[in-house]
Structure formats: structure tokens, C-alpha cells
CSV table of C-alpha atoms in Angstrom, one decimal:
chain,number,residue,atom,x,y,z
A,217,MET,CA,4.6,26.4,42.7
A,218,ALA,CA,6.3,24.8,39.7
A,219,HIS,CA,4.4,24.7,36.5
A,220,LEU,CA,6.8,22.5,34.6
A,221,ILE,CA,9.1,20.0,36.2
A,222,CYS,CA,11.8,18.0,34.5
A,223,ARG,CA,13.3,15.3,36.7
A,224,ASN,CA,16.5,13.7,35.4
A,225,VAL,CA,15.2,13.7,31.9
A,226,SER,CA,17.2,12.1,29.1
A,227,MET,CA,16.0,11.9,25.6
A,228,SER,CA,17.4,10.5,22.5
A,229,TYR,CA,17.1,11.2,18.8
A,230,GLU,CA,17.8,8.6,16.2
A,231,GLY,CA,19.6,6.4,18.8
A,232,ARG,CA,21.8,9.3,20.1
A,233,THR,CA,21.3,10.9,23.5
A,234,VAL,CA,20.7,14.6,22.9
A,235,VAL,CA,19.2,15.6,26.2
A,236,ASP,CA,21.1,14.2,29.1
A,237,ASN,CA,19.9,14.1,32.7
A,238,LEU,CA,18.1,17.4,32.6
A,239,SER,CA,16.4,18.7,35.8
A,240,LEU,CA,14.6,21.9,36.1
A,241,GLU,CA,11.6,23.5,37.8
A,242,LEU,CA,9.9,26.4,36.1
A,243,PRO,CA,7.5,28.6,38.1
A,244,ARG,CA,4.1,29.6,36.9
A,245,GLY,CA,4.1,32.7,34.8
A,246,ALA,CA,7.8,32.3,33.8
A,247,TYR,CA,9.0,33.1,30.3
A,248,LEU,CA,11.6,30.5,29.3
A,249,CYS,CA,13.7,30.7,26.3
A,250,ILE,CA,15.4,27.5,25.1
A,251,ILE,CA,18.5,28.2,23.1
A,252,GLY,CA,21.3,26.1,21.7
A,253,GLU,CA,23.0,25.1,18.5
A,254,ASN,CA,21.3,22.9,16.0
A,255,GLY,CA,21.3,19.2,17.0
A,256,THR,CA,21.5,19.9,20.8
A,257,GLY,CA,18.0,18.5,21.4
A,258,LYS,CA,15.8,21.6,21.4
A,259,SER,CA,13.1,20.1,19.2
A,260,THR,CA,13.4,16.7,20.9
A,261,LEU,CA,12.8,18.3,24.3
A,262,VAL,CA,9.8,20.2,22.9
A,263,LYS,CA,8.4,16.8,21.7
A,264,GLY,CA,9.0,15.4,25.2
A,265,VAL,CA,7.1,18.3,26.9
A,266,LEU,CA,4.2,17.8,24.5
A,267,GLY,CA,4.2,14.1,25.1
A,268,LEU,CA,4.9,13.3,21.4
A,269,LYS,CA,8.0,11.4,22.4
A,270,GLN,CA,8.8,9.6,25.7
A,271,PRO,CA,12.0,10.4,27.6
A,272,SER,CA,14.4,7.4,27.6
A,273,SER,CA,14.6,8.1,31.4
A,274,GLY,CA,13.4,10.6,33.9
A,275,GLN,CA,10.0,12.3,34.1
A,276,ILE,CA,8.4,15.4,32.8
A,277,LEU,CA,5.6,16.7,35.1
A,278,PHE,CA,3.2,19.5,35.2
A,279,GLY,CA,1.9,21.5,38.2
A,280,GLU,CA,-1.0,23.8,38.9
A,281,GLY,CA,-3.5,21.3,37.5
A,282,LEU,CA,-2.1,21.6,34.0
A,283,LEU,CA,-2.7,18.6,31.7
A,284,GLN,CA,-0.2,17.9,29.0
A,285,ARG,CA,-2.8,18.2,26.2
A,286,GLN,CA,-3.7,21.7,27.5
A,287,ILE,CA,-0.4,23.2,26.4
A,288,GLY,CA,-0.9,25.7,23.6
A,289,TYR,CA,1.5,24.6,20.9
A,290,LEU,CA,2.8,26.7,18.0
A,291,PRO,CA,4.8,24.4,15.7
A,292,GLN,CA,7.7,25.4,13.6
A,293,GLN,CA,6.5,27.1,10.5
A,294,SER,CA,5.8,24.8,7.6
A,295,THR,CA,5.2,25.8,4.0
A,296,ARG,CA,2.2,23.4,3.7
A,297,HIS,CA,-0.3,25.9,5.0
A,298,ARG,CA,0.3,28.1,2.0
A,299,GLU,CA,-1.6,25.6,-0.2
A,300,PHE,CA,-4.1,24.3,2.3
A,301,PRO,CA,-7.8,25.3,1.8
A,302,ALA,CA,-8.9,26.3,5.3
A,303,SER,CA,-10.5,29.4,6.6
A,304,VAL,CA,-8.9,31.3,9.5
A,305,ARG,CA,-11.9,30.4,11.6
A,306,GLU,CA,-11.6,26.7,10.9
A,307,VAL,CA,-7.9,26.7,11.9
A,308,VAL,CA,-8.5,28.7,15.1
A,309,MET,CA,-11.5,26.6,16.2
A,310,SER,CA,-9.4,23.4,15.9
A,311,GLY,CA,-7.6,24.6,19.0
A,312,PHE,CA,-10.6,23.7,21.0
A,313,LEU,CA,-10.4,20.0,20.1
A,314,ASN,CA,-8.6,19.1,23.3
A,315,GLN,CA,-11.6,20.4,25.4
A,316,HIS,CA,-14.7,19.0,23.8
A,317,GLY,CA,-14.3,15.2,24.0
A,318,TYR,CA,-16.3,13.4,21.4
A,319,SER,CA,-18.8,16.0,20.6
A,320,PRO,CA,-18.6,16.5,16.8
A,321,PHE,CA,-19.5,20.2,16.9
A,322,TYR,CA,-18.0,23.3,18.5
A,323,LYS,CA,-19.9,25.0,21.2
A,324,LYS,CA,-21.3,28.6,21.0
A,325,GLU,CA,-18.9,29.8,23.8
A,326,GLU,CA,-16.0,28.4,21.8
A,327,LYS,CA,-17.1,30.4,18.7
A,328,VAL,CA,-17.3,33.6,20.8
A,329,ARG,CA,-13.9,32.8,22.4
A,330,ALA,CA,-12.3,32.3,19.0
A,331,LYS,CA,-13.5,35.8,17.9
A,332,GLU,CA,-12.1,37.3,21.1
A,333,VAL,CA,-8.7,35.7,20.6
A,334,LEU,CA,-8.6,36.8,17.0
A,335,SER,CA,-9.3,40.4,17.9
A,336,MET,CA,-6.9,40.3,20.8
A,337,LEU,CA,-4.2,39.3,18.3
A,338,GLY,CA,-5.3,42.1,16.0
A,339,ILE,CA,-6.5,39.8,13.2
A,340,GLY,CA,-10.3,39.9,13.9
A,341,GLU,CA,-11.1,41.0,10.4
A,342,LEU,CA,-9.4,38.0,8.9
A,343,GLU,CA,-11.8,35.5,10.4
A,344,HIS,CA,-13.5,34.5,7.2
A,345,ARG,CA,-10.4,34.7,4.9
A,346,SER,CA,-8.6,31.7,3.7
A,347,ILE,CA,-5.3,30.9,5.3
A,348,GLN,CA,-3.6,30.6,1.9
A,349,ALA,CA,-4.2,34.2,1.2
A,350,LEU,CA,-2.4,35.6,4.3
A,351,SER,CA,1.1,36.8,4.7
A,352,GLY,CA,3.6,34.8,6.8
A,353,GLY,CA,3.2,37.1,9.8
A,354,GLN,CA,-0.6,36.8,9.6
A,355,GLN,CA,-0.4,33.0,9.3
A,356,GLN,CA,1.7,32.8,12.4
A,357,ARG,CA,-0.8,34.9,14.3
A,358,VAL,CA,-3.6,32.6,13.2
A,359,LEU,CA,-1.6,29.6,14.5
A,360,LEU,CA,-0.9,31.5,17.7
A,361,ALA,CA,-4.6,32.1,18.0
A,362,ARG,CA,-5.2,28.3,17.6
A,363,ALA,CA,-2.6,27.7,20.3
A,364,LEU,CA,-4.3,30.2,22.6
A,365,CYS,CA,-7.6,28.4,22.1
A,366,ALA,CA,-6.0,25.1,23.1
A,367,ALA,CA,-4.0,26.6,26.1
A,368,SER,CA,-5.2,26.8,29.6
A,369,SER,CA,-2.1,28.5,31.0
A,370,MET,CA,1.0,27.4,29.1
A,371,LEU,CA,2.2,28.2,25.6
A,372,LEU,CA,5.0,26.3,23.9
A,373,LEU,CA,6.4,27.9,20.7
A,374,ASP,CA,9.0,26.3,18.4
A,375,GLU,CA,10.9,29.1,16.7
A,376,PRO,CA,7.8,31.3,16.2
A,377,THR,CA,9.6,34.0,14.2
A,378,ALA,CA,11.5,31.8,11.8
A,379,GLY,CA,10.8,32.8,8.3
A,380,LEU,CA,9.3,36.2,9.3
A,381,ASP,CA,10.7,39.5,8.3
A,382,ALA,CA,12.2,41.8,11.0
A,383,GLU,CA,9.0,43.8,11.5
A,384,ALA,CA,6.6,40.8,11.7
A,385,SER,CA,9.1,39.1,14.0
A,386,GLN,CA,9.2,42.1,16.3
A,387,GLU,CA,5.4,42.2,16.4
A,388,MET,CA,5.3,38.6,17.3
A,389,TYR,CA,7.6,39.1,20.3
A,390,GLU,CA,5.5,42.0,21.5
A,391,LEU,CA,2.4,40.0,21.2
A,392,LEU,CA,3.9,37.2,23.2
A,393,GLU,CA,5.1,39.7,25.9
A,394,ARG,CA,1.5,41.0,26.2
A,395,LEU,CA,0.2,37.4,26.6
A,396,HIS,CA,2.8,36.9,29.3
A,397,GLN,CA,2.1,40.1,31.1
A,398,GLU,CA,-1.7,40.4,30.7
A,399,GLN,CA,-2.9,36.8,30.5
A,400,LYS,CA,-0.2,35.5,32.9
A,401,MET,CA,0.7,32.8,30.4
A,402,THR,CA,3.7,30.7,31.1
A,403,ILE,CA,5.8,30.8,27.9
A,404,LEU,CA,8.3,28.3,26.7
A,405,MET,CA,10.0,29.2,23.5
A,406,VAL,CA,12.7,27.8,21.3
A,407,THR,CA,14.5,30.7,19.6
A,408,HIS,CA,17.8,31.9,18.2
A,409,HIS,CA,17.3,35.6,18.9
A,410,LEU,CA,19.5,36.4,21.9
A,411,ALA,CA,18.7,40.1,22.0
A,412,GLU,CA,15.0,39.3,22.4
A,413,VAL,CA,15.7,36.5,24.9
A,414,LYS,CA,17.5,39.0,27.1
A,415,LYS,CA,14.7,41.6,26.7
A,416,TYR,CA,11.7,39.4,27.4
A,417,ALA,CA,12.7,36.1,29.0
A,418,THR,CA,12.7,35.4,32.7
A,419,HIS,CA,14.5,32.1,32.4
A,420,ILE,CA,17.0,30.6,30.0
A,421,LEU,CA,17.7,26.9,29.2
A,422,ARG,CA,20.8,26.6,27.1
A,423,LEU,CA,21.3,23.1,25.7
A,424,ARG,CA,24.8,22.0,24.7
A,425,GLY,CA,25.9,18.7,23.3
A,426,ASP,CA,27.7,17.9,26.6
A,427,GLY,CA,25.4,19.5,29.2
A,428,TYR,CA,23.0,22.4,29.8
A,429,PHE,CA,22.5,25.6,31.7
A,430,PHE,CA,19.2,26.5,33.4
A,431,GLY,CA,18.6,29.6,35.4
A,432,THR,CA,17.3,33.2,35.3
A,433,VAL,CA,18.5,35.7,32.8
A,434,ALA,CA,20.7,37.4,35.4
A,435,GLU,CA,22.2,34.0,36.3
A,436,TYR,CA,22.8,33.3,32.7
A,437,GLU,CA,24.6,36.6,32.1
A,438,GLU,CA,26.8,35.9,35.1
A,439,GLU,CA,27.6,32.4,33.8
A,440,VAL,CA,28.4,33.7,30.4
A,441,GLY,CA,30.6,36.5,31.9
A,442,LYS,CA,32.5,33.8,33.8
A,443,ASN,CA,33.0,31.2,31.0
A,444,GLY,CA,32.7,33.4,27.9
B,237,MET,CA,-30.3,10.2,-22.0
B,238,VAL,CA,-33.9,8.8,-22.3
B,239,GLU,CA,-32.3,5.7,-23.6
B,240,PHE,CA,-30.1,5.6,-20.5
B,241,ILE,CA,-33.0,6.1,-18.1
B,242,ASP,CA,-35.0,3.4,-19.9
B,243,ALA,CA,-32.1,1.0,-19.7
B,244,LEU,CA,-31.6,1.8,-16.0
B,245,PHE,CA,-35.0,0.3,-15.3
B,246,SER,CA,-34.7,-2.6,-17.6
B,247,TYR,CA,-31.2,-3.8,-16.7
B,248,ALA,CA,-30.4,-4.8,-13.2
B,249,PHE,CA,-26.7,-4.6,-13.7
B,250,LEU,CA,-26.9,-1.0,-14.8
B,251,SER,CA,-29.0,0.2,-11.8
B,252,ARG,CA,-26.6,-1.8,-9.5
B,253,ALA,CA,-23.6,-0.1,-11.2
B,254,LEU,CA,-25.2,3.3,-10.8
B,255,ALA,CA,-26.1,2.8,-7.1
B,256,ALA,CA,-22.8,1.2,-6.0
B,257,GLY,CA,-20.8,3.5,-8.2
B,258,LEU,CA,-22.3,6.6,-6.7
B,259,LEU,CA,-21.7,5.4,-3.2
B,260,ILE,CA,-18.1,4.4,-3.9
B,261,SER,CA,-17.4,7.7,-5.7
B,262,LEU,CA,-18.8,9.6,-2.7
B,263,CYS,CA,-16.6,7.6,-0.2
B,264,ALA,CA,-13.5,7.9,-2.5
B,265,ALA,CA,-13.9,11.6,-2.7
B,266,LEU,CA,-14.4,12.2,1.0
B,267,LEU,CA,-11.5,10.0,2.0
B,268,GLY,CA,-9.6,11.6,-0.9
B,269,VAL,CA,-9.9,15.1,0.7
B,270,SER,CA,-7.8,14.0,3.7
B,271,MET,CA,-5.4,11.9,1.5
B,272,VAL,CA,-4.7,14.6,-1.1
B,273,LEU,CA,-4.3,17.4,1.5
B,274,ARG,CA,-1.9,15.3,3.5
B,275,ARG,CA,0.0,14.7,0.3
B,276,TYR,CA,-0.8,11.0,0.3
B,277,SER,CA,-2.3,11.0,-3.2
B,278,MET,CA,-0.1,8.3,-4.5
B,279,ILE,CA,-1.1,5.9,-1.7
B,280,GLY,CA,-4.4,5.3,-3.5
B,281,ASP,CA,-2.6,4.5,-6.7
B,282,GLY,CA,-0.3,2.0,-5.0
B,283,LEU,CA,-3.2,0.3,-3.2
B,284,SER,CA,-5.2,-0.3,-6.3
B,285,HIS,CA,-2.2,-2.0,-7.9
B,286,VAL,CA,-1.9,-4.2,-4.7
B,287,GLY,CA,-5.6,-4.8,-5.1
B,288,PHE,CA,-5.1,-6.1,-8.6
B,289,GLY,CA,-2.3,-8.5,-7.5
B,290,ALA,CA,-4.6,-9.8,-4.7
B,291,VAL,CA,-7.6,-10.3,-7.0
B,292,ALA,CA,-5.4,-12.3,-9.4
B,293,LEU,CA,-4.1,-14.4,-6.5
B,294,ALA,CA,-7.7,-15.0,-5.3
B,295,ALA,CA,-8.7,-16.2,-8.8
B,296,ALA,CA,-5.7,-18.5,-9.0
B,297,MET,CA,-6.6,-20.0,-5.6
B,298,ASN,CA,-10.3,-20.2,-6.4
B,299,LEU,CA,-11.2,-17.9,-3.6
B,300,ALA,CA,-13.7,-15.0,-3.6
B,301,PRO,CA,-11.9,-11.9,-4.8
B,302,LEU,CA,-13.0,-9.6,-2.0
B,303,THR,CA,-12.1,-12.0,0.8
B,304,VAL,CA,-8.5,-11.9,-0.3
B,305,ALA,CA,-8.2,-8.4,-1.7
B,306,ILE,CA,-9.7,-6.5,1.3
B,307,PRO,CA,-7.2,-7.9,3.9
B,308,VAL,CA,-4.2,-7.7,1.6
B,309,VAL,CA,-4.9,-4.1,0.6
B,310,LEU,CA,-5.6,-3.2,4.2
B,311,VAL,CA,-2.2,-4.5,5.3
B,312,ALA,CA,-0.6,-2.6,2.4
B,313,ALA,CA,-2.5,0.6,3.4
B,314,LEU,CA,-1.2,0.4,6.9
B,315,LEU,CA,2.4,-0.3,5.8
B,316,LEU,CA,2.3,2.6,3.3
B,317,LEU,CA,0.9,5.1,5.8
B,318,ARG,CA,3.7,4.0,8.2
B,319,PHE,CA,6.4,4.4,5.6
B,320,THR,CA,5.1,7.8,4.6
B,321,GLY,CA,5.0,8.9,8.2
B,322,SER,CA,8.4,7.6,9.3
B,323,GLY,CA,10.6,8.9,6.6
B,324,LYS,CA,13.0,6.0,6.8
B,325,LEU,CA,12.2,4.7,3.4
B,326,LYS,CA,11.0,7.6,1.3
B,327,GLY,CA,7.2,7.4,1.0
B,328,ASP,CA,7.0,8.0,-2.8
B,329,ALA,CA,9.7,5.5,-3.5
B,330,ALA,CA,8.1,2.9,-1.3
B,331,ILE,CA,4.8,3.4,-3.1
B,332,ALA,CA,6.3,3.1,-6.6
B,333,MET,CA,8.1,-0.1,-5.5
B,334,ILE,CA,5.1,-1.7,-3.9
B,335,SER,CA,2.7,-0.8,-6.8
B,336,SER,CA,4.9,-2.1,-9.6
B,337,VAL,CA,5.8,-5.3,-7.7
B,338,ALA,CA,2.1,-6.0,-7.0
B,339,LEU,CA,1.1,-5.3,-10.5
B,340,SER,CA,3.9,-7.6,-11.8
B,341,ILE,CA,3.0,-10.4,-9.5
B,342,GLY,CA,-0.7,-10.1,-10.6
B,343,VAL,CA,0.2,-10.3,-14.3
B,344,ILE,CA,2.5,-13.3,-13.7
B,345,ILE,CA,-0.3,-15.1,-11.9
B,346,VAL,CA,-2.8,-14.4,-14.6
B,347,ALA,CA,-0.4,-15.5,-17.3
B,348,LYS,CA,0.8,-18.7,-15.6
B,349,ALA,CA,-2.0,-20.1,-13.4
B,350,ASP,CA,-3.5,-23.2,-14.9
B,351,GLY,CA,-7.2,-23.2,-15.7
B,352,VAL,CA,-7.7,-19.6,-14.6
B,353,ASN,CA,-9.9,-17.6,-16.8
B,354,ILE,CA,-9.4,-14.0,-15.9
B,355,ASP,CA,-10.3,-11.2,-18.2
B,356,LEU,CA,-7.2,-9.1,-17.6
B,357,ASN,CA,-8.7,-6.1,-19.4
B,358,SER,CA,-11.7,-6.0,-17.1
B,359,TYR,CA,-9.5,-6.1,-14.0
B,360,LEU,CA,-7.1,-3.4,-15.2
B,361,PHE,CA,-9.6,-1.0,-16.8
B,362,GLY,CA,-12.9,-2.0,-15.1
B,363,SER,CA,-16.2,-3.2,-16.3
B,364,ILE,CA,-19.8,-2.0,-15.9
B,365,LEU,CA,-21.0,-5.6,-15.7
B,366,VAL,CA,-19.2,-6.8,-12.6
B,367,ILE,CA,-21.1,-5.2,-9.7
B,368,SER,CA,-23.0,-8.0,-8.0
B,369,GLU,CA,-25.7,-7.8,-5.4
B,370,SER,CA,-23.3,-8.4,-2.6
B,371,ASP,CA,-20.9,-5.7,-3.9
B,372,LEU,CA,-23.8,-3.3,-3.8
B,373,TRP,CA,-24.6,-4.2,-0.2
B,374,LEU,CA,-21.0,-3.8,0.8
B,375,SER,CA,-21.0,-0.4,-0.9
B,376,VAL,CA,-24.0,0.7,1.1
B,377,ILE,CA,-22.3,-0.3,4.4
B,378,LEU,CA,-19.1,1.3,3.4
B,379,ALA,CA,-20.8,4.6,2.4
B,380,ALA,CA,-22.7,4.6,5.7
B,381,ALA,CA,-19.4,4.1,7.6
B,382,VAL,CA,-17.6,6.9,5.7
B,383,LEU,CA,-20.5,9.3,6.2
B,384,VAL,CA,-20.8,8.6,9.9
B,385,LEU,CA,-17.0,9.0,10.2
B,386,PHE,CA,-17.0,12.3,8.4
B,387,VAL,CA,-19.8,13.9,10.3
B,388,GLY,CA,-19.0,12.4,13.7
B,389,LEU,CA,-15.2,13.1,13.5
B,390,TYR,CA,-15.4,16.2,11.3
B,391,SER,CA,-13.4,18.5,13.6
B,392,ARG,CA,-10.8,15.8,14.3
B,393,ILE,CA,-10.5,15.1,10.6
B,394,PHE,CA,-9.8,18.7,9.9
B,395,THR,CA,-7.3,19.1,12.7
B,396,ILE,CA,-5.3,16.0,11.7
B,397,THR,CA,-5.4,16.8,8.0
B,398,PHE,CA,-4.3,20.4,8.7
B,399,ASP,CA,-1.6,19.7,11.2
B,400,GLU,CA,-1.0,16.1,12.5
B,401,THR,CA,1.6,17.2,15.1
B,402,PHE,CA,-0.6,19.7,16.6
B,403,ALA,CA,-3.5,17.2,16.7
B,404,ARG,CA,-1.3,14.7,18.5
B,405,ALA,CA,-0.1,17.4,21.0
B,406,THR,CA,-3.8,18.1,21.9
B,407,GLY,CA,-4.4,14.5,22.7
B,408,VAL,CA,-6.0,13.2,19.4
B,409,ARG,CA,-5.1,9.6,18.8
B,410,THR,CA,-3.8,10.0,15.3
B,411,GLY,CA,-2.6,6.4,15.1
B,412,ALA,CA,-6.1,5.0,15.6
B,413,PHE,CA,-7.5,7.6,13.2
B,414,ASN,CA,-5.0,6.7,10.5
B,415,THR,CA,-5.8,3.0,10.9
B,416,LEU,CA,-9.5,3.8,10.5
B,417,ILE,CA,-8.8,5.8,7.3
B,418,ALA,CA,-6.7,3.0,6.0
B,419,VAL,CA,-9.4,0.4,6.5
B,420,LEU,CA,-12.0,2.5,4.8
B,421,MET,CA,-9.6,3.4,2.0
B,422,ALA,CA,-8.8,-0.3,1.4
B,423,VAL,CA,-12.5,-1.2,1.2
B,424,THR,CA,-13.3,1.7,-1.1
B,425,ILE,CA,-10.4,0.8,-3.5
B,426,VAL,CA,-11.2,-2.9,-3.6
B,427,LEU,CA,-14.9,-2.3,-4.3
B,428,GLY,CA,-14.3,0.5,-6.7
B,429,MET,CA,-11.5,-1.1,-8.7
B,430,ARG,CA,-13.9,-3.8,-10.1
B,431,MET,CA,-15.9,-1.2,-11.9
B,432,MET,CA,-13.3,1.6,-12.4
B,433,GLY,CA,-10.3,-0.7,-13.1
B,434,SER,CA,-7.3,-1.0,-10.8
B,435,LEU,CA,-5.3,1.3,-13.0
B,436,LEU,CA,-7.9,4.0,-12.9
B,437,ILE,CA,-9.6,3.9,-9.4
B,438,SER,CA,-7.1,6.3,-7.9
B,439,ALA,CA,-8.4,9.1,-10.2
B,440,VAL,CA,-11.8,9.1,-8.4
B,441,ILE,CA,-9.9,9.6,-5.1
B,442,ILE,CA,-7.8,12.5,-6.3
B,443,PHE,CA,-9.7,14.4,-8.9
B,444,PRO,CA,-12.8,15.6,-6.9
B,445,THR,CA,-10.5,17.2,-4.3
B,446,LEU,CA,-8.3,18.8,-6.9
B,447,SER,CA,-11.3,20.2,-8.7
B,448,ALA,CA,-13.0,21.4,-5.4
B,449,MET,CA,-9.8,23.2,-4.4
B,450,ARG,CA,-10.0,25.4,-7.6
B,451,LEU,CA,-13.4,26.6,-6.4
B,452,CYS,CA,-13.3,26.6,-2.6
B,453,ARG,CA,-10.9,28.0,-0.1
B,454,SER,CA,-12.2,26.5,3.1
B,455,PHE,CA,-12.0,22.9,4.3
B,456,LYS,CA,-15.7,22.6,4.6
B,457,GLY,CA,-16.2,24.0,1.2
B,458,VAL,CA,-13.7,21.7,-0.4
B,459,THR,CA,-15.2,18.7,1.3
B,460,ILE,CA,-18.8,19.4,0.1
B,461,ALA,CA,-17.6,20.4,-3.4
B,462,ALA,CA,-15.5,17.3,-3.7
B,463,ALA,CA,-18.5,15.1,-2.8
B,464,LEU,CA,-20.7,16.9,-5.5
B,465,VAL,CA,-18.0,16.7,-8.1
B,466,ALA,CA,-17.5,13.0,-7.5
B,467,VAL,CA,-21.3,12.3,-7.9
B,468,LEU,CA,-21.5,14.5,-11.0
B,469,GLY,CA,-18.4,13.0,-12.6
B,470,PHE,CA,-19.5,9.4,-12.0
B,471,THR,CA,-23.0,10.0,-13.3
B,472,ILE,CA,-21.9,11.7,-16.5
B,473,GLY,CA,-19.1,9.2,-17.0
B,474,LEU,CA,-21.5,6.3,-16.7
B,475,ILE,CA,-24.1,7.8,-19.1
B,476,ILE,CA,-21.4,8.5,-21.7
B,477,SER,CA,-20.1,5.0,-21.3
B,478,PHE,CA,-23.5,3.5,-21.8
B,479,VAL,CA,-24.6,5.7,-24.6
B,480,TRP,CA,-21.4,5.6,-26.6
B,481,GLY,CA,-20.2,2.2,-25.5
B,482,THR,CA,-16.9,3.6,-24.2
B,483,PRO,CA,-15.0,1.8,-21.3
B,484,VAL,CA,-16.7,2.9,-18.1
B,485,GLY,CA,-13.6,3.6,-15.9
B,486,ALA,CA,-11.8,5.6,-18.6
B,487,SER,CA,-15.0,7.6,-19.3
B,488,ILE,CA,-15.3,8.6,-15.7
B,489,VAL,CA,-11.7,9.6,-15.5
B,490,VAL,CA,-11.9,11.8,-18.6
B,491,VAL,CA,-15.1,13.4,-17.4
B,492,ASN,CA,-13.4,14.1,-14.1
B,493,PHE,CA,-10.5,15.7,-16.0
B,494,ALA,CA,-12.9,17.8,-17.9
B,495,ILE,CA,-14.5,19.0,-14.6
B,496,PHE,CA,-11.0,19.8,-13.3
B,497,VAL,CA,-10.2,21.9,-16.4
B,498,ILE,CA,-13.5,23.8,-16.1
B,499,THR,CA,-13.1,24.4,-12.3
B,500,ALA,CA,-9.5,25.6,-12.9
B,501,ILE,CA,-10.8,28.1,-15.5
B,502,ILE,CA,-13.5,29.3,-13.2
B,503,GLY,CA,-11.0,29.5,-10.3
B,504,ARG,CA,-8.8,31.7,-12.5
B,505,ILE,CA,-11.7,34.0,-13.5
B,506,TYR,CA,-13.0,34.4,-10.0
B,507,PRO,CA,-10.1,34.2,-7.6
B,508,GLU,CA,-10.7,34.7,-3.9
B,509,LYS,CA,-12.4,38.0,-3.3
B,510,HIS,CA,-11.1,40.5,-0.6
């Protein structure tokens, strides 16, 4: 059954239509890479999926009981975090906010879960460190841990490896692949790295100013082979 | 010091100033943590200038200062938060524009209004004598509201301050939250600017967080330290002002700066271990 459904979705950015009449159905457990030049609406579509921006027409729907606020979101890297006083634990725990209504305090299970997620991502020993003191790759893992605490079954990542060196970037892709394989996470990712897309993705959405391509990786290669 | 404690019991204005000032400093520091970390430091500065204009207007129209100033500053706070969020008009430029215009309008009103007797100096730089009984009660209510907000919404405040987009994506109503912060901010500034002065009140919003950030590396640590720094800075500033007869607002700002320098040195000597 489809996990994410876009039905004739159009979205505009600063008065210009950037996503035009997009329709797709993404099965549960898929690994979708969203590619395309700058200005083709990748970030706008991400906002639409998260509910931060309404489509100008069409509908974005979720299947399998997924609620929009249960998507684990990893935003584009921002330099702000380098000066922000927060412990890794504080950042990761904030991922649970979508689950605990108006209770001001985090539950015991959530604290245990946060520890588990941190060790799963190989940063268990950083729990009490300040996020300021971490490397770019470590910071991204912390934000991925936060996304995982928020996520029930879908992760949405906006250029998760931007600003990371080759090694940290490779580790990030491997980590995501593990989450996809072992945790059966549905993954949506905006990226520019075509080699990794072909290696890990199951589906590709390529946005162009004048249209889009959506299909499996094999279909994409066939399409590219045909049209160049 | 003994002299100060004696005076505290003999002069009602002084005990009112101490009580209201402590509560306002505490609120300013707590709200300041979120404002400074979200890089909205200048909003406090802009709002206090708007507050000055509003108070001058109230005096010219023979109205109670707070009944005019609180709504005016509140509207300005909402507008500034919007500007800063939307990026259409650059936030810092918008603030600079609004604050200089508000200050100018206030000065013109004070200069031209007939029969208005406003002590310009006291409005711009504050006065220890102005805290009335009703100001004190408003301060108590405000402080209670800010403390309840901080404890009750602590995890939301952290999440929004750290990453507003993520907070929105997980279903936090950031618009409502920003409005609430704006309301509390407006009341804090209007109450605080009488004693601290409209040119100086923004210091008590910004300094405690900056000092706390030299010492603490977690959000909880910074929040608690900022509250302590604010209380300490206000108390020492008030004592100095009383004992040496220095202007109260300026004394508090200078004490806060001294605390900032000391915390910066301590932060250098003991950087984060690990």
C-alpha cells in the first residue's frame, strides 16, 4: 500500500509555479531520491510534504496510518547550531515533542529510546556533550537521531550530506541504508549525489522546470538512456 | 550595605523597586534566552524605543502610560517578529527604522505638547522612584505568567528556539507561541523601561543570556544561569545606585557588563571539558 501519495500537486514559490501537477504513489519501505537543478522546487516540495506550505492545488496524502507530524525530518544543515548552547541529549529528546501532547516533561521510555537511537547511530558516548563542540558529521548524526525519535516510519532528509567531507558523507549514506534495510524506514531524500542515488535508492523523482520524472531506478536509467 | 538594608525597610519606593525590579529582570532574562538564541536581540531594543514613543503620547493625551504603551508595544512586537521571519524587509533594517522613528516621535511630542510636564531624562534613562503599587502588582502577574510558560512549555521552547522549522514540522504551533512570547516581551519591556530607562532596558534582556553562554553549554544550564545572573546584576546595580547615588538603569547595565567580562574570563580559563 502507498505510504505517500501526491495527487495532481502544484506548488508555487514566490508567486512562480515550481511544482506542476505532480502525481506519484510511493510504496512503504521505498527509498526515494529527489533530484533536480536548483530552483526546480525540491525544497518547496519538501515543505509541502511536511505541511509547512500548502499546495496551490492537489493533495498530499499519507497511507499506513502515518500522520504528517510523524515524519522524521532532517533539515538542510545550518551554521546556527555551531553556536547554540544545547547538549546532544536535549536536541535528540526534542524529537519526541510530536508524541507527548502537552505534558511538559519527557517520559522515561523516551529517555531510554533516545539512548538506544544514539548508540545505534554510533554516537552513544556523545550524549552529554554540547552540540557546539561536535564535528559537522557528528552534528548531522545528532540531528538524524532527533529525526528518528520523531519518526514513526518515514524519514525526510534535505541534502543530509551537504557540507560534510567525503568520508562523513559516505558514513551518512551507509547509516541511512541501514535504517532503510533494518528498520524498514521509508526514506525521502533531496540530494545531488547521483552515484549514491543509483547505489541506494529504489525510486527517483527528478524535478525539472517544465515537468518531472518519477519511477524506479531501473526505469530512470532507461529514460535517461532514451533521452540523454 | 547596612545603610541599603535600613533604607529598604524605611522607604516604600525602594522596597517596591527591588521587588518589581527583581521580577522584571527575571522575566527579561528568561524571555531573553529565546530571543538572543534566535538572533532577535535587537527586537528588544526596538520595542523599548517604541515604548518611549507610546509613553510620551500617553502623557500628551493625558492617559495612563501603561494603557497606551502595552498595546502599542505589543503591536510593534508582532510586526517585528513577522518582519524578521519573512525576510521581505530585512529584519535588522526594519528594527533600526522603527526604533529611530518611534524615538523621534516621542521626543517631538515631549518638546511640543502644551502643558505636558515630562521628565525626559527619567523616561530615557530610568528612575528608581517611579515604580508604583500597581506596577508592582503587574510585575508579580507578569513574572508568574513567564514562569508558568517556561516550566509548562519548556520542551517546546527549547525545540522552537533551536530549530523553528523542525518544530513546525512536528506539529508545534509556532505562530501561537511567537505571539505569546511577543505579548510577554511587550509587557516586560513597558514595565521595565520605567525603572531601567527606555534606552537601557534591552540590556537586561540580552546580557544575562550572553553571560550565561560563557559558562554553560546546555540550554537548561544557560536558562538557569541567565536567571541567576539577572537577579544578581539587578541587586548589585540597585545597591550601587542607592549607595553612590548613580543612575539606576545605567548602574545595572554596567554591573551586567562587569558580570559578562568575568564570565568571559572564566569561560576562557575553563573551556568545555572532554
